[in-house]
PDB file of C-alpha atoms and ligand atoms in Angstrom:
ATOM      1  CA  UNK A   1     -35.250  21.624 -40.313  1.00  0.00           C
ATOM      2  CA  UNK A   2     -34.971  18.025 -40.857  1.00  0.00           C
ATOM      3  CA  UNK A   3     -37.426  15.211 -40.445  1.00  0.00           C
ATOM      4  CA  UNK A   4     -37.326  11.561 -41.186  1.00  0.00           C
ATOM      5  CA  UNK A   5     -39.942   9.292 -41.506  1.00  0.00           C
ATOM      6  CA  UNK A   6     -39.179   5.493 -41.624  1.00  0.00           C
ATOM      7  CA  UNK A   7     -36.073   5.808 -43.031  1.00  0.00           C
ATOM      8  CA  UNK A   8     -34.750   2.434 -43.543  1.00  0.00           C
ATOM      9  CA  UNK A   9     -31.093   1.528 -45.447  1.00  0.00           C
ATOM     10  CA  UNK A  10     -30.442  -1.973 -46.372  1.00  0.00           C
ATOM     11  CA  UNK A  11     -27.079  -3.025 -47.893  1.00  0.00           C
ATOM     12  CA  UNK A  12     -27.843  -6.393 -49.649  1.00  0.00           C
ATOM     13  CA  UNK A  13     -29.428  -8.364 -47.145  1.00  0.00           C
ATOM     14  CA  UNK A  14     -28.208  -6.167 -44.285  1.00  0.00           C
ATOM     15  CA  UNK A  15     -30.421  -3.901 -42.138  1.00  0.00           C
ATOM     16  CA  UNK A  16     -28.576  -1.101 -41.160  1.00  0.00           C
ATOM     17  CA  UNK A  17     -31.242   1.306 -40.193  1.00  0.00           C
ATOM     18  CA  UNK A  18     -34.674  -0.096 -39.602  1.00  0.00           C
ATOM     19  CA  UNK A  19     -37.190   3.075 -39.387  1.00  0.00           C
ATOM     20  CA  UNK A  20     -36.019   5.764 -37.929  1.00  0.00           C
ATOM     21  CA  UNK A  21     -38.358   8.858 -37.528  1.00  0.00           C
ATOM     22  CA  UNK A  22     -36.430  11.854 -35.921  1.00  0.00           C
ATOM     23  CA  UNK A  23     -37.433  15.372 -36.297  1.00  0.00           C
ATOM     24  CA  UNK A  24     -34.477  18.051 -35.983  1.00  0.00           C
ATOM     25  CA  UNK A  25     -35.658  21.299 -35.369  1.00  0.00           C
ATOM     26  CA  UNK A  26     -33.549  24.813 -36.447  1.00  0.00           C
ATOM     27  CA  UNK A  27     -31.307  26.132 -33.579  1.00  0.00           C
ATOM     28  CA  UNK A  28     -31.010  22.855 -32.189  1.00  0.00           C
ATOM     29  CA  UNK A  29     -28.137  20.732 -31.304  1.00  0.00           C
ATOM     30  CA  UNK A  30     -28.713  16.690 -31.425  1.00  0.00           C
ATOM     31  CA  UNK A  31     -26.032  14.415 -30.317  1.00  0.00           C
ATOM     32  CA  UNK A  32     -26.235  11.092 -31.600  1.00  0.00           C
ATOM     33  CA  UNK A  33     -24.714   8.276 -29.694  1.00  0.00           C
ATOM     34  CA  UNK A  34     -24.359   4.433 -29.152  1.00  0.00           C
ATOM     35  CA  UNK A  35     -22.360   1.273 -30.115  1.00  0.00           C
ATOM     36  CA  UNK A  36     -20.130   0.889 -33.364  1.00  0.00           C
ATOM     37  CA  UNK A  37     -22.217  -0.181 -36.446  1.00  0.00           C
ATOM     38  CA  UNK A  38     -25.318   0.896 -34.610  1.00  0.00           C
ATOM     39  CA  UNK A  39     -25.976   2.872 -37.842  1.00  0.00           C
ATOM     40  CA  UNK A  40     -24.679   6.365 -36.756  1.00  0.00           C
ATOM     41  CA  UNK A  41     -22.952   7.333 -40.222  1.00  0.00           C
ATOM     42  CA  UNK A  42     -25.254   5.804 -42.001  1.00  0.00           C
ATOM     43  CA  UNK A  43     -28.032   7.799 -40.799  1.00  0.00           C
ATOM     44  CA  UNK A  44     -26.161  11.025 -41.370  1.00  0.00           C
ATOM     45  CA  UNK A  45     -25.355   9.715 -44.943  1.00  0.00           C
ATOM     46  CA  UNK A  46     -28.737   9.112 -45.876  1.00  0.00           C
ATOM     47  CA  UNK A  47     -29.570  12.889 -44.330  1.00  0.00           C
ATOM     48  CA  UNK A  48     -27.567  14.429 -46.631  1.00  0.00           C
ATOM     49  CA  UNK A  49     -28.127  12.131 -49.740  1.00  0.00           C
ATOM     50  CA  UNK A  50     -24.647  10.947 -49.596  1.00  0.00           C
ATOM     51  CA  UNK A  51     -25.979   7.496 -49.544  1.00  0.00           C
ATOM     52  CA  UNK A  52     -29.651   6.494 -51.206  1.00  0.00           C
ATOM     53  CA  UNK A  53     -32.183   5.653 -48.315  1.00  0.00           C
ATOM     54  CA  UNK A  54     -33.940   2.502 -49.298  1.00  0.00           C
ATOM     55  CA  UNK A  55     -37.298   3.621 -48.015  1.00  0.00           C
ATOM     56  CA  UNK A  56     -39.357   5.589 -46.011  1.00  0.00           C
ATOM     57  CA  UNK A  57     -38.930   9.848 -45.949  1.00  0.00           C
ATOM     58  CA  UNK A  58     -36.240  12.109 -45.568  1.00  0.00           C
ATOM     59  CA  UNK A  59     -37.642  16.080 -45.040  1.00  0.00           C
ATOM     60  CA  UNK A  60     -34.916  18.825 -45.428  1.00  0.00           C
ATOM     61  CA  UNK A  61     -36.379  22.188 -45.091  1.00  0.00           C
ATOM     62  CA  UNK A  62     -39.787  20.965 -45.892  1.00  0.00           C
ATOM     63  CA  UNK A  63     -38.033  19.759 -49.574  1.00  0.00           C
ATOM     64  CA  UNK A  64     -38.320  15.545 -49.812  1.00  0.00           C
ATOM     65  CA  UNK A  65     -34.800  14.800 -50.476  1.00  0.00           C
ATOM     66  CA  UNK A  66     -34.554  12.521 -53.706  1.00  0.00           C
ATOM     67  CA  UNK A  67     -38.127  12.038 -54.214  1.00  0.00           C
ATOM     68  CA  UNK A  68     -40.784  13.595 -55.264  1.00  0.00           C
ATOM     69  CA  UNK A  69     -44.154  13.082 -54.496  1.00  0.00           C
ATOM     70  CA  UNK A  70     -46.776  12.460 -57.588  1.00  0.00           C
ATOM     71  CA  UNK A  71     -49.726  11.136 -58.077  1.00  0.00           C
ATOM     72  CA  UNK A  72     -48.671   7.825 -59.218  1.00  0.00           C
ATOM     73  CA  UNK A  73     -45.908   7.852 -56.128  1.00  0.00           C
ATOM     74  CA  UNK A  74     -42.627   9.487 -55.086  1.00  0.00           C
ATOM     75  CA  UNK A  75     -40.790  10.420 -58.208  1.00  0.00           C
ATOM     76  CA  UNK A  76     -36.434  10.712 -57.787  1.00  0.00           C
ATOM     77  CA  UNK A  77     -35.445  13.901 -58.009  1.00  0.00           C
ATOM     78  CA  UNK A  78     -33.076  15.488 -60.622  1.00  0.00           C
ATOM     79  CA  UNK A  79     -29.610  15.593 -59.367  1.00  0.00           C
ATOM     80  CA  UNK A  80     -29.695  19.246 -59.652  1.00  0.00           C
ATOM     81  CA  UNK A  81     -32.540  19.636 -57.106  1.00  0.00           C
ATOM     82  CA  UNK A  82     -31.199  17.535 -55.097  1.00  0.00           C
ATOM     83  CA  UNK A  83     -27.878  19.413 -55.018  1.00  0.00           C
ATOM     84  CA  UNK A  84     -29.861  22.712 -54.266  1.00  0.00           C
ATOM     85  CA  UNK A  85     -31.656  20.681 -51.088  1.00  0.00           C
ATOM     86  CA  UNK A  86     -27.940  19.166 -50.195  1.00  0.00           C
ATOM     87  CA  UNK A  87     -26.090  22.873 -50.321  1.00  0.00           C
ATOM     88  CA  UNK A  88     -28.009  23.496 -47.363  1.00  0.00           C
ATOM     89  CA  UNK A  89     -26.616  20.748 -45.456  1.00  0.00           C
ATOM     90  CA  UNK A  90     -23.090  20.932 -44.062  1.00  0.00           C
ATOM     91  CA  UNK A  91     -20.756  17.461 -43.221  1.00  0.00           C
ATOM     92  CA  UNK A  92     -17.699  17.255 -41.091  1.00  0.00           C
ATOM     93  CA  UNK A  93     -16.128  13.967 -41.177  1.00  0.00           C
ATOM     94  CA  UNK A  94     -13.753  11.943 -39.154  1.00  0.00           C
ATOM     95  CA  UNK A  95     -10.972  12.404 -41.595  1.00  0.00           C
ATOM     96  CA  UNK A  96     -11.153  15.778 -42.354  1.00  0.00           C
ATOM     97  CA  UNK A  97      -9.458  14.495 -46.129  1.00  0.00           C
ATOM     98  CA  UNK A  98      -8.108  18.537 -46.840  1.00  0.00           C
ATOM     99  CA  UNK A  99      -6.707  18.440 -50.277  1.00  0.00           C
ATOM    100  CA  UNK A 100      -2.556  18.474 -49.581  1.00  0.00           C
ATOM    101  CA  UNK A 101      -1.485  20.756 -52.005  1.00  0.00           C
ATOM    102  CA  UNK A 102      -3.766  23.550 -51.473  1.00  0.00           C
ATOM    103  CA  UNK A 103      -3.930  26.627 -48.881  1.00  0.00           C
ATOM    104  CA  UNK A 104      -5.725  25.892 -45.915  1.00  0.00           C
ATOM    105  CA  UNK A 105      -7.822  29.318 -47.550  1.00  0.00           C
ATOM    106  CA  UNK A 106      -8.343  27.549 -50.662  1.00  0.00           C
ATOM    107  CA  UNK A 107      -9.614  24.671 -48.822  1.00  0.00           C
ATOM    108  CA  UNK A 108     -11.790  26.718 -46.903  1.00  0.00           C
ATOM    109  CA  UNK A 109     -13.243  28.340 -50.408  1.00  0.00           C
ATOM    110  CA  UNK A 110     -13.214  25.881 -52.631  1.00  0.00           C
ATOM    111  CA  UNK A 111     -16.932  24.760 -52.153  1.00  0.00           C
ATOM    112  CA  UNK A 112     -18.564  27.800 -52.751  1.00  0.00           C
ATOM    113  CA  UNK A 113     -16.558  28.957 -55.851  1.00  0.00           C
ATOM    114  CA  UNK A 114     -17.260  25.394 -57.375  1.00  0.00           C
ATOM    115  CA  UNK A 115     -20.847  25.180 -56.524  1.00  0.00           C
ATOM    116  CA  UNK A 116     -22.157  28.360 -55.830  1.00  0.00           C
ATOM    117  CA  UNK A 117     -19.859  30.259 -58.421  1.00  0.00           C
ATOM    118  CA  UNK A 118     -19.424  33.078 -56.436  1.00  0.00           C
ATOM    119  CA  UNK A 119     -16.632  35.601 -57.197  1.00  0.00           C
ATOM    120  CA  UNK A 120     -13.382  34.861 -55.889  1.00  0.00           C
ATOM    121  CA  UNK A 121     -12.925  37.710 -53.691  1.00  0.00           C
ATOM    122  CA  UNK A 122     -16.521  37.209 -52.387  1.00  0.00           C
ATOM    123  CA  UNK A 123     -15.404  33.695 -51.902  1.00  0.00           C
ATOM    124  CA  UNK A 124     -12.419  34.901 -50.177  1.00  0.00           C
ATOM    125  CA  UNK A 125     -13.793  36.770 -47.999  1.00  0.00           C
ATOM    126  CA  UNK A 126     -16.296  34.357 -46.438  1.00  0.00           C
ATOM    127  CA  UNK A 127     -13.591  31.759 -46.356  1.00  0.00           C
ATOM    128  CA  UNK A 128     -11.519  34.263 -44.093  1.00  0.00           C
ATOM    129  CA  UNK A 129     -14.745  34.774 -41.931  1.00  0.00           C
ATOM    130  CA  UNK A 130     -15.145  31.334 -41.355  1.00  0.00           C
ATOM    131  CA  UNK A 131     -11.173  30.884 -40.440  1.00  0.00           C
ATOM    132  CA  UNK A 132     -12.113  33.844 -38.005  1.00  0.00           C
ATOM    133  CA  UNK A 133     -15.053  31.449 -36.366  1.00  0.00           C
ATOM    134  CA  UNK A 134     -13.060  28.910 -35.917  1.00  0.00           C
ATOM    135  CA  UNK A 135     -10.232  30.896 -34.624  1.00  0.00           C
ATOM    136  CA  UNK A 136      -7.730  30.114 -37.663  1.00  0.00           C
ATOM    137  CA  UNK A 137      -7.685  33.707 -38.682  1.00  0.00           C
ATOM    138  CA  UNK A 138      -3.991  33.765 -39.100  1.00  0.00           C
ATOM    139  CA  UNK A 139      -3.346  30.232 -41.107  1.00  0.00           C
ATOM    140  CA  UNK A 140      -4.878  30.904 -44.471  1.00  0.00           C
ATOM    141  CA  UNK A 141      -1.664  30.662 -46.343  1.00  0.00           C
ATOM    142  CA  UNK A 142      -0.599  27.650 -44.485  1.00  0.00           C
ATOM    143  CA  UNK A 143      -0.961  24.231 -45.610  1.00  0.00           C
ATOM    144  CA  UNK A 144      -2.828  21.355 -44.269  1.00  0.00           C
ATOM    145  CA  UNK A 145       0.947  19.433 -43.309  1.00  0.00           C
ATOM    146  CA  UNK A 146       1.611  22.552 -41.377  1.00  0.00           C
ATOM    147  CA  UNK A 147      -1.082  22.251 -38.936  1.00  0.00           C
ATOM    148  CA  UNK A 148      -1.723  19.952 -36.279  1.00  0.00           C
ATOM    149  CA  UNK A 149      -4.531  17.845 -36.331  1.00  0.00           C
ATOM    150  CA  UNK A 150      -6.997  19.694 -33.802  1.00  0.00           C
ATOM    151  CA  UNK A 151      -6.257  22.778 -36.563  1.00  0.00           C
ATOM    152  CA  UNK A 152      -6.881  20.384 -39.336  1.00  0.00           C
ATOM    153  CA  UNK A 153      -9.989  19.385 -38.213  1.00  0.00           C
ATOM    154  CA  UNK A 154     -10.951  23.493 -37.309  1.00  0.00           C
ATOM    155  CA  UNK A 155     -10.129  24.123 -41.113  1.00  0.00           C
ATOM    156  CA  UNK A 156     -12.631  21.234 -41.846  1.00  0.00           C
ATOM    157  CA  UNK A 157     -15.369  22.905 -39.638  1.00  0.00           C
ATOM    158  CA  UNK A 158     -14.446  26.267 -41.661  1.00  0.00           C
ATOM    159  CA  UNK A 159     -15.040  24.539 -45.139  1.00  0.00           C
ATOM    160  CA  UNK A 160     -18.377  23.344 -44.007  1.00  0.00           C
ATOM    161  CA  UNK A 161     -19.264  26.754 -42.823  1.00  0.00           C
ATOM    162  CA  UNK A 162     -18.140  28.664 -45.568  1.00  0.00           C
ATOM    163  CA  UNK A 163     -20.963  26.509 -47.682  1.00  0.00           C
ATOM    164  CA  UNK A 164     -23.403  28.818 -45.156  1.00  0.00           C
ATOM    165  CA  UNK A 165     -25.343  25.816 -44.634  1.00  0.00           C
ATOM    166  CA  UNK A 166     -28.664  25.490 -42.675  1.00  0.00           C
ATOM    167  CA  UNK A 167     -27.752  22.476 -40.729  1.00  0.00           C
ATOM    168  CA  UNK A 168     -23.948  20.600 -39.689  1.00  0.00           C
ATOM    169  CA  UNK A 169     -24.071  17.265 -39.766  1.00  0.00           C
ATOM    170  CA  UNK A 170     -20.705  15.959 -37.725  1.00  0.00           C
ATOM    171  CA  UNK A 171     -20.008  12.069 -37.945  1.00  0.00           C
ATOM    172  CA  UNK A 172     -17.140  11.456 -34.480  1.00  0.00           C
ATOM    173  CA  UNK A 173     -15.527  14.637 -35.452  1.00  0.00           C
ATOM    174  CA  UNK A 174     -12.966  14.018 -33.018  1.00  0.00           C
ATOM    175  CA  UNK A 175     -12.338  10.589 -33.035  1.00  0.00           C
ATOM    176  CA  UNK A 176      -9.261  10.421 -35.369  1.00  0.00           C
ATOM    177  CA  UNK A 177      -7.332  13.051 -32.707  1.00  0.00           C
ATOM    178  CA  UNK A 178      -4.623  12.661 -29.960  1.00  0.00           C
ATOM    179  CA  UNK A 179      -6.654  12.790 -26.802  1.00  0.00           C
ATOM    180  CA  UNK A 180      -4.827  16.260 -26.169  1.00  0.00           C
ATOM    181  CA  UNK A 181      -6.014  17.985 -29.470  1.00  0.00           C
ATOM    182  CA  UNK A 182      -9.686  16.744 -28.798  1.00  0.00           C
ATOM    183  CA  UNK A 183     -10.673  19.798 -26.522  1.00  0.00           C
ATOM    184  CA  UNK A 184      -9.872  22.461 -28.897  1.00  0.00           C
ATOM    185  CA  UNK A 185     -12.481  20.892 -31.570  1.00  0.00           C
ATOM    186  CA  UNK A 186     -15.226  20.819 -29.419  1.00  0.00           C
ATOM    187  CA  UNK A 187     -14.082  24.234 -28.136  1.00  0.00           C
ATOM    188  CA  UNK A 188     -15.047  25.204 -31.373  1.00  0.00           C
ATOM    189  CA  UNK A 189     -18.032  23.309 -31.637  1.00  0.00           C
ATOM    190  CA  UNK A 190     -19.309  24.493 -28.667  1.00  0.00           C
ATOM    191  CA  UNK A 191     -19.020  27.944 -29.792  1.00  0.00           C
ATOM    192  CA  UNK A 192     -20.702  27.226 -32.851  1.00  0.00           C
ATOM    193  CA  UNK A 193     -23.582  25.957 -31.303  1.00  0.00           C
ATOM    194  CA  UNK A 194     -23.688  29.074 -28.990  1.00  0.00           C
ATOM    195  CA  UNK A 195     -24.364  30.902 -32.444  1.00  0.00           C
ATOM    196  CA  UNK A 196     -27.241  28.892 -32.574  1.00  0.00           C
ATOM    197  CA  UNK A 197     -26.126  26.885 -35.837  1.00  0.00           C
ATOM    198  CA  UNK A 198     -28.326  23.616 -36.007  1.00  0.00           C
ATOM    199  CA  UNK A 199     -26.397  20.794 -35.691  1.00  0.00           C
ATOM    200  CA  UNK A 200     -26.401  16.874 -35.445  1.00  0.00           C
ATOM    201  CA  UNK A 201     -23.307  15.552 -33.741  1.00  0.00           C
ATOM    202  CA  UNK A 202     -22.411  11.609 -33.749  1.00  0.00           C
ATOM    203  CA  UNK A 203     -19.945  11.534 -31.312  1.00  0.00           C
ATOM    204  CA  UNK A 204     -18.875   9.247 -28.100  1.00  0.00           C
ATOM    205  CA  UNK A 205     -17.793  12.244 -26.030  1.00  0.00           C
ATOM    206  CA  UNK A 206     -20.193  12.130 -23.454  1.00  0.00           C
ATOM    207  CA  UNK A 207     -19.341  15.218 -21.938  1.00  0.00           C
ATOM    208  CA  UNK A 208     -20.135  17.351 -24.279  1.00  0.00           C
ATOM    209  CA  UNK A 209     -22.793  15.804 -25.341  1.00  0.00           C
ATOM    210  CA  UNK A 210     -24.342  16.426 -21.720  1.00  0.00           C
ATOM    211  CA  UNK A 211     -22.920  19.938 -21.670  1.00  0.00           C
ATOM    212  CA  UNK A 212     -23.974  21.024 -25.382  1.00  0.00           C
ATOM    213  CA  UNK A 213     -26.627  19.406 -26.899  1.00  0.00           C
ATOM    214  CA  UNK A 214     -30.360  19.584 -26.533  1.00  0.00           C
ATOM    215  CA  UNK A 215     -31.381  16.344 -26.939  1.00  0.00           C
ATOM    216  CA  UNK A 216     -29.350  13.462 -27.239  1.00  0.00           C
ATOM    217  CA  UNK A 217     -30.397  10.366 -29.286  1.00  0.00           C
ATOM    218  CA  UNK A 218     -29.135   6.847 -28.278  1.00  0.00           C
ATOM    219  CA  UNK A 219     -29.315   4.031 -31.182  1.00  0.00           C
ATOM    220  CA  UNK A 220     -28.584   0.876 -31.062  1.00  0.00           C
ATOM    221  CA  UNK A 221     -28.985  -2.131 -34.053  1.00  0.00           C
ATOM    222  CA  UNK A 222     -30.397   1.099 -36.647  1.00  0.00           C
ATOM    223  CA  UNK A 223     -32.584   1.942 -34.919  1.00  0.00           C
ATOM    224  CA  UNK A 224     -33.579   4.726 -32.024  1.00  0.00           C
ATOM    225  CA  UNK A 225     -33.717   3.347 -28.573  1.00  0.00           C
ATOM    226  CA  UNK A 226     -33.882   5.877 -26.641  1.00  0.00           C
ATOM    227  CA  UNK A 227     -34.135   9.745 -26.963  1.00  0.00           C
ATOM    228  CA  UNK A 228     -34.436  12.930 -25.017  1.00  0.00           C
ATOM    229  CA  UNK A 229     -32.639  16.076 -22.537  1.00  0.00           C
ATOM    230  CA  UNK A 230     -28.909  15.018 -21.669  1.00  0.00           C
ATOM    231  CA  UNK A 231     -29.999  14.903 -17.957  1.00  0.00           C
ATOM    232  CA  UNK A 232     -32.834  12.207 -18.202  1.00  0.00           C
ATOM    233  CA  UNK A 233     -30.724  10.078 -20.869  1.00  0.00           C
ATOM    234  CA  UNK A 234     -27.544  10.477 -19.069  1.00  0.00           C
ATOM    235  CA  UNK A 235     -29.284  10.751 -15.802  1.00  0.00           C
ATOM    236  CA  UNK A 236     -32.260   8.384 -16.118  1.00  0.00           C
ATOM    237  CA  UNK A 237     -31.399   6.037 -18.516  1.00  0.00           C
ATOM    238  CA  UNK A 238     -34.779   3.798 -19.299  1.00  0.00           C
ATOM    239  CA  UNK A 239     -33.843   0.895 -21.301  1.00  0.00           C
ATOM    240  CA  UNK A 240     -31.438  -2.033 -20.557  1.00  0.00           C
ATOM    241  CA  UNK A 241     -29.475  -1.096 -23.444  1.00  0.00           C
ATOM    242  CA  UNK A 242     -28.799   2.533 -22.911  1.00  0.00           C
ATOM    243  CA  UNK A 243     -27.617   1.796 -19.072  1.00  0.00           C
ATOM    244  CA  UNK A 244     -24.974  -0.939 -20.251  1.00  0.00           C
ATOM    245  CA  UNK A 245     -23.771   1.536 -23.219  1.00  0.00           C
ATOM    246  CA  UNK A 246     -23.174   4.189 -20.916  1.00  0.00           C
ATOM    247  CA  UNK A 247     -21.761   1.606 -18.139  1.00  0.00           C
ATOM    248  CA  UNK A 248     -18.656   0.781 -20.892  1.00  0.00           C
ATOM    249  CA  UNK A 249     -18.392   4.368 -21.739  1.00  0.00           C
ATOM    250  CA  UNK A 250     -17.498   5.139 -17.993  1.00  0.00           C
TER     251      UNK A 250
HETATM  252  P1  ADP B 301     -21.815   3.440 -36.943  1.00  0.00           P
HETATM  253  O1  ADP B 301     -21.508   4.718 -37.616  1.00  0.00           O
HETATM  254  O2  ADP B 301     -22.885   3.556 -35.891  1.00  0.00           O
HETATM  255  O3  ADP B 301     -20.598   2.769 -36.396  1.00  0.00           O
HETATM  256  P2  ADP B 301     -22.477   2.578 -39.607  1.00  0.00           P
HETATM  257  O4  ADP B 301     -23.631   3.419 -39.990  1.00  0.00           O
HETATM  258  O5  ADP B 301     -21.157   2.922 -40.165  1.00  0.00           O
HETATM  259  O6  ADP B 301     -22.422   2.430 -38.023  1.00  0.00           O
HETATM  260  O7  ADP B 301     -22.777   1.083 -40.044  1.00  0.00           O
HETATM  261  C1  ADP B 301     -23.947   0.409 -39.644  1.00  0.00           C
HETATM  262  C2  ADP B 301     -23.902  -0.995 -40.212  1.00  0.00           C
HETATM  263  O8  ADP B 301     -24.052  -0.941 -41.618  1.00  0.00           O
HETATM  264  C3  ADP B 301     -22.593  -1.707 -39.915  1.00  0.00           C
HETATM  265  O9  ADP B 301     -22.863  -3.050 -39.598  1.00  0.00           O
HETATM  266  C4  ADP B 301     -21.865  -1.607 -41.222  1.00  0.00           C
HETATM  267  O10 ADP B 301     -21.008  -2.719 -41.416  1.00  0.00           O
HETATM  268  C5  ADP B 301     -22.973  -1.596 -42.250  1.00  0.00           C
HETATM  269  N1  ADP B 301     -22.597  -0.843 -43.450  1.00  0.00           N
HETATM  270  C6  ADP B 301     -22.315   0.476 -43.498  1.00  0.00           C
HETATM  271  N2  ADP B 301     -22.009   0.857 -44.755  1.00  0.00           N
HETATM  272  C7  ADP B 301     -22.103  -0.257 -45.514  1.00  0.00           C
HETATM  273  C8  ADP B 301     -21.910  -0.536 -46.914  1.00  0.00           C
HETATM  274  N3  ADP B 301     -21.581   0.440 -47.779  1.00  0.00           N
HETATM  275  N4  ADP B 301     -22.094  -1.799 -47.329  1.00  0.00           N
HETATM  276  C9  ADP B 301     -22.459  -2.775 -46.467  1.00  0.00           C
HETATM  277  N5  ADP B 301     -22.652  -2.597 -45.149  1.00  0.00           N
HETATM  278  C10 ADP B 301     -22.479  -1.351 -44.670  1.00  0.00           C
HETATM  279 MG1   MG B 302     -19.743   5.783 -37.817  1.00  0.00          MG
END
C-alpha cells in the first residue's frame, strides 16, 4: 500500500528524517512511536505529499508520489496526478481544525463534493454513513462548538473516511484531549481497524498500540530504530534507545 525508500527531509541544514525505508502493507495497522521531534509528523507529511520529501522514494499504491521516473531521472509530477495519488490517502490530525460555522454534516462532506464533485445527495449520504461508523449518527446538524472534544475529533475521523481513502494516516490523534475523552477516540479507532482499514497511527498511547496494531515502529533522531509485533517491541525491546523510551513512558 505504501512503501518508502530512503526517504530523507531536510529543513535548511536540519535532518529531520535520514532514510527511512518502511513498507505498509493493505489491512494493516502500524503504530508509530518515539520521542518528540523524532520525525513522526514529518514522516506522515511527506507520505501524503503534504510536505516535499527531499530525496529518496515514496510508493503509494505502486504510483511514485511527486516523481516520475524517466529516462533522464525522476520527473515531478503534475499537481493533478498527484492529487489523484493523495485522494487515496486519508489524514487525521491533532487539531481536528473543523470549520466553525458549518454542520458537523457539512464538515463531514465537504471533501468529496469539492474534490470528487459528487452530487450532493450522494455526498450526503456517505457523509451520514461515515457519522454512522463513528457512532455520530445523530449530530449531523450540530455544530463543531456543540460537541465535546472526543466528538470533535470522531467528526474528524468521519471527514477522512468519507474521502473513502485507501490508507489513514493519524498524527497523536488524541493528544490534544482531556485524559477522559481519550478512550472514546481510540474506541473508534479500534473499530475501524477491526474493518480492516489500513492505517498508520503516530501516537504515544502505548496501550493501544500493543492491543491494536500489527507492527509497531519506534524512531528516534528520523530515523527507524527499531521495528516489529507489539509483543517483541514492547516485550523485548533490543536497542538501548527503545528500552529508555519506553522506561519514561511507564
Ligand atoms: P515529531 O512529530 O516526532 O515530534 P516532527 O516530525 O514534527 O517530530 O519534527 C522533527 C524535527 O524536524 C523537529 O526537530 C522539528 O523541529 C523539525 N521540523 C519539523 N518541521 C519543520 C519545518 N517546517 N522547518 C524546520 N524544522 C522543522
Ligand atoms: Mg508530531
Amino acid at each position: 500500500m505504501i512503501s518508502t525508500r530512503d526517504l530523507t527531509k531536510v529543513f535548511g541544514s536540519f535532518t529531520a528524517l535520514s532514510g527511512i525505508s518502511l513498507d505498509i502493507m493493505e489491512s494493516e495497522v502500524v503504530c508509530i512511536i518515539g520521542p518528540s521531534g523524532s520525525g513522526k509528523s514529518t514522516l506522515l507529511r511527506c507520505i501524503s505529499f503534504l510536505e516535499e520529501y527531499t530525496s529518496g522514494e515514496v510508493e503509494i499504491e505502486g504510483r511514485l508520489l511527486g516523481y516520475r521516473r524517466t529516462p533522464a531521472g525522476m520527473v515531478r509530477e503534475t499537481e493533478r496526478n498527484i492529487d489523484d495519488v493523495r485522494r487515496n490517502v486519508g489524514m487525521v490530525f491533532q487539531h481536528f481544525n473543523l470549520w466553525p460555522h458549518m454542520s458537523v454534516l457539512d464538515n463531514v462532506t465537504l471533501g468529496p463534493r469539492l474534490t470528487k464533485r459528487v452530487p450532493a445527495a450522494t455526498a450526503e449520504q456517505a457523509g451520514r454513513c461515515a457519522l454512522a461508523k463513528v457512532g455520530l449518527e445523530g449530530f449531523a446538524n450540530r455544530y463543531p462548538s456543540q460537541l465535546s472534544g472526543g466528538q470533535q475529533q470522531r467528526v474528524g475521523i468521519a471527514r477522512a473516511l468519507a474521502m473513502e481513502p485507501h490508507v489513514i494516516l493519524f498524527d497523536e490523534p488524541t493528544s490534544a484531549l482531556d485524559p477522559q475523552l481519550v478512550g472514546e477516540v481510540l474506541d473508534t479507532m479500534k473499530a475501524l481497524a477491526g474493518e480492516g482499514i489500513t492505517m498508520v497511527v503516530v501516537t504515544h498511547e502505548m496501550g493501544f498500540a500493543a492491543q491494536v496494531a500489527d507492527r509497531v515502529v519506534f524512531m528516534d533522531g528520523g530515523q527507524v530504530i527499531e521495528q516489529g509485533p507489539p509483543s517483541s517491541l514492547f516485550g523485548n525491546p533490543r536497542s538501548a534507545r527503545l528500552r529508555e523510551f519506553l522506561e519514561t513512558w511507564k
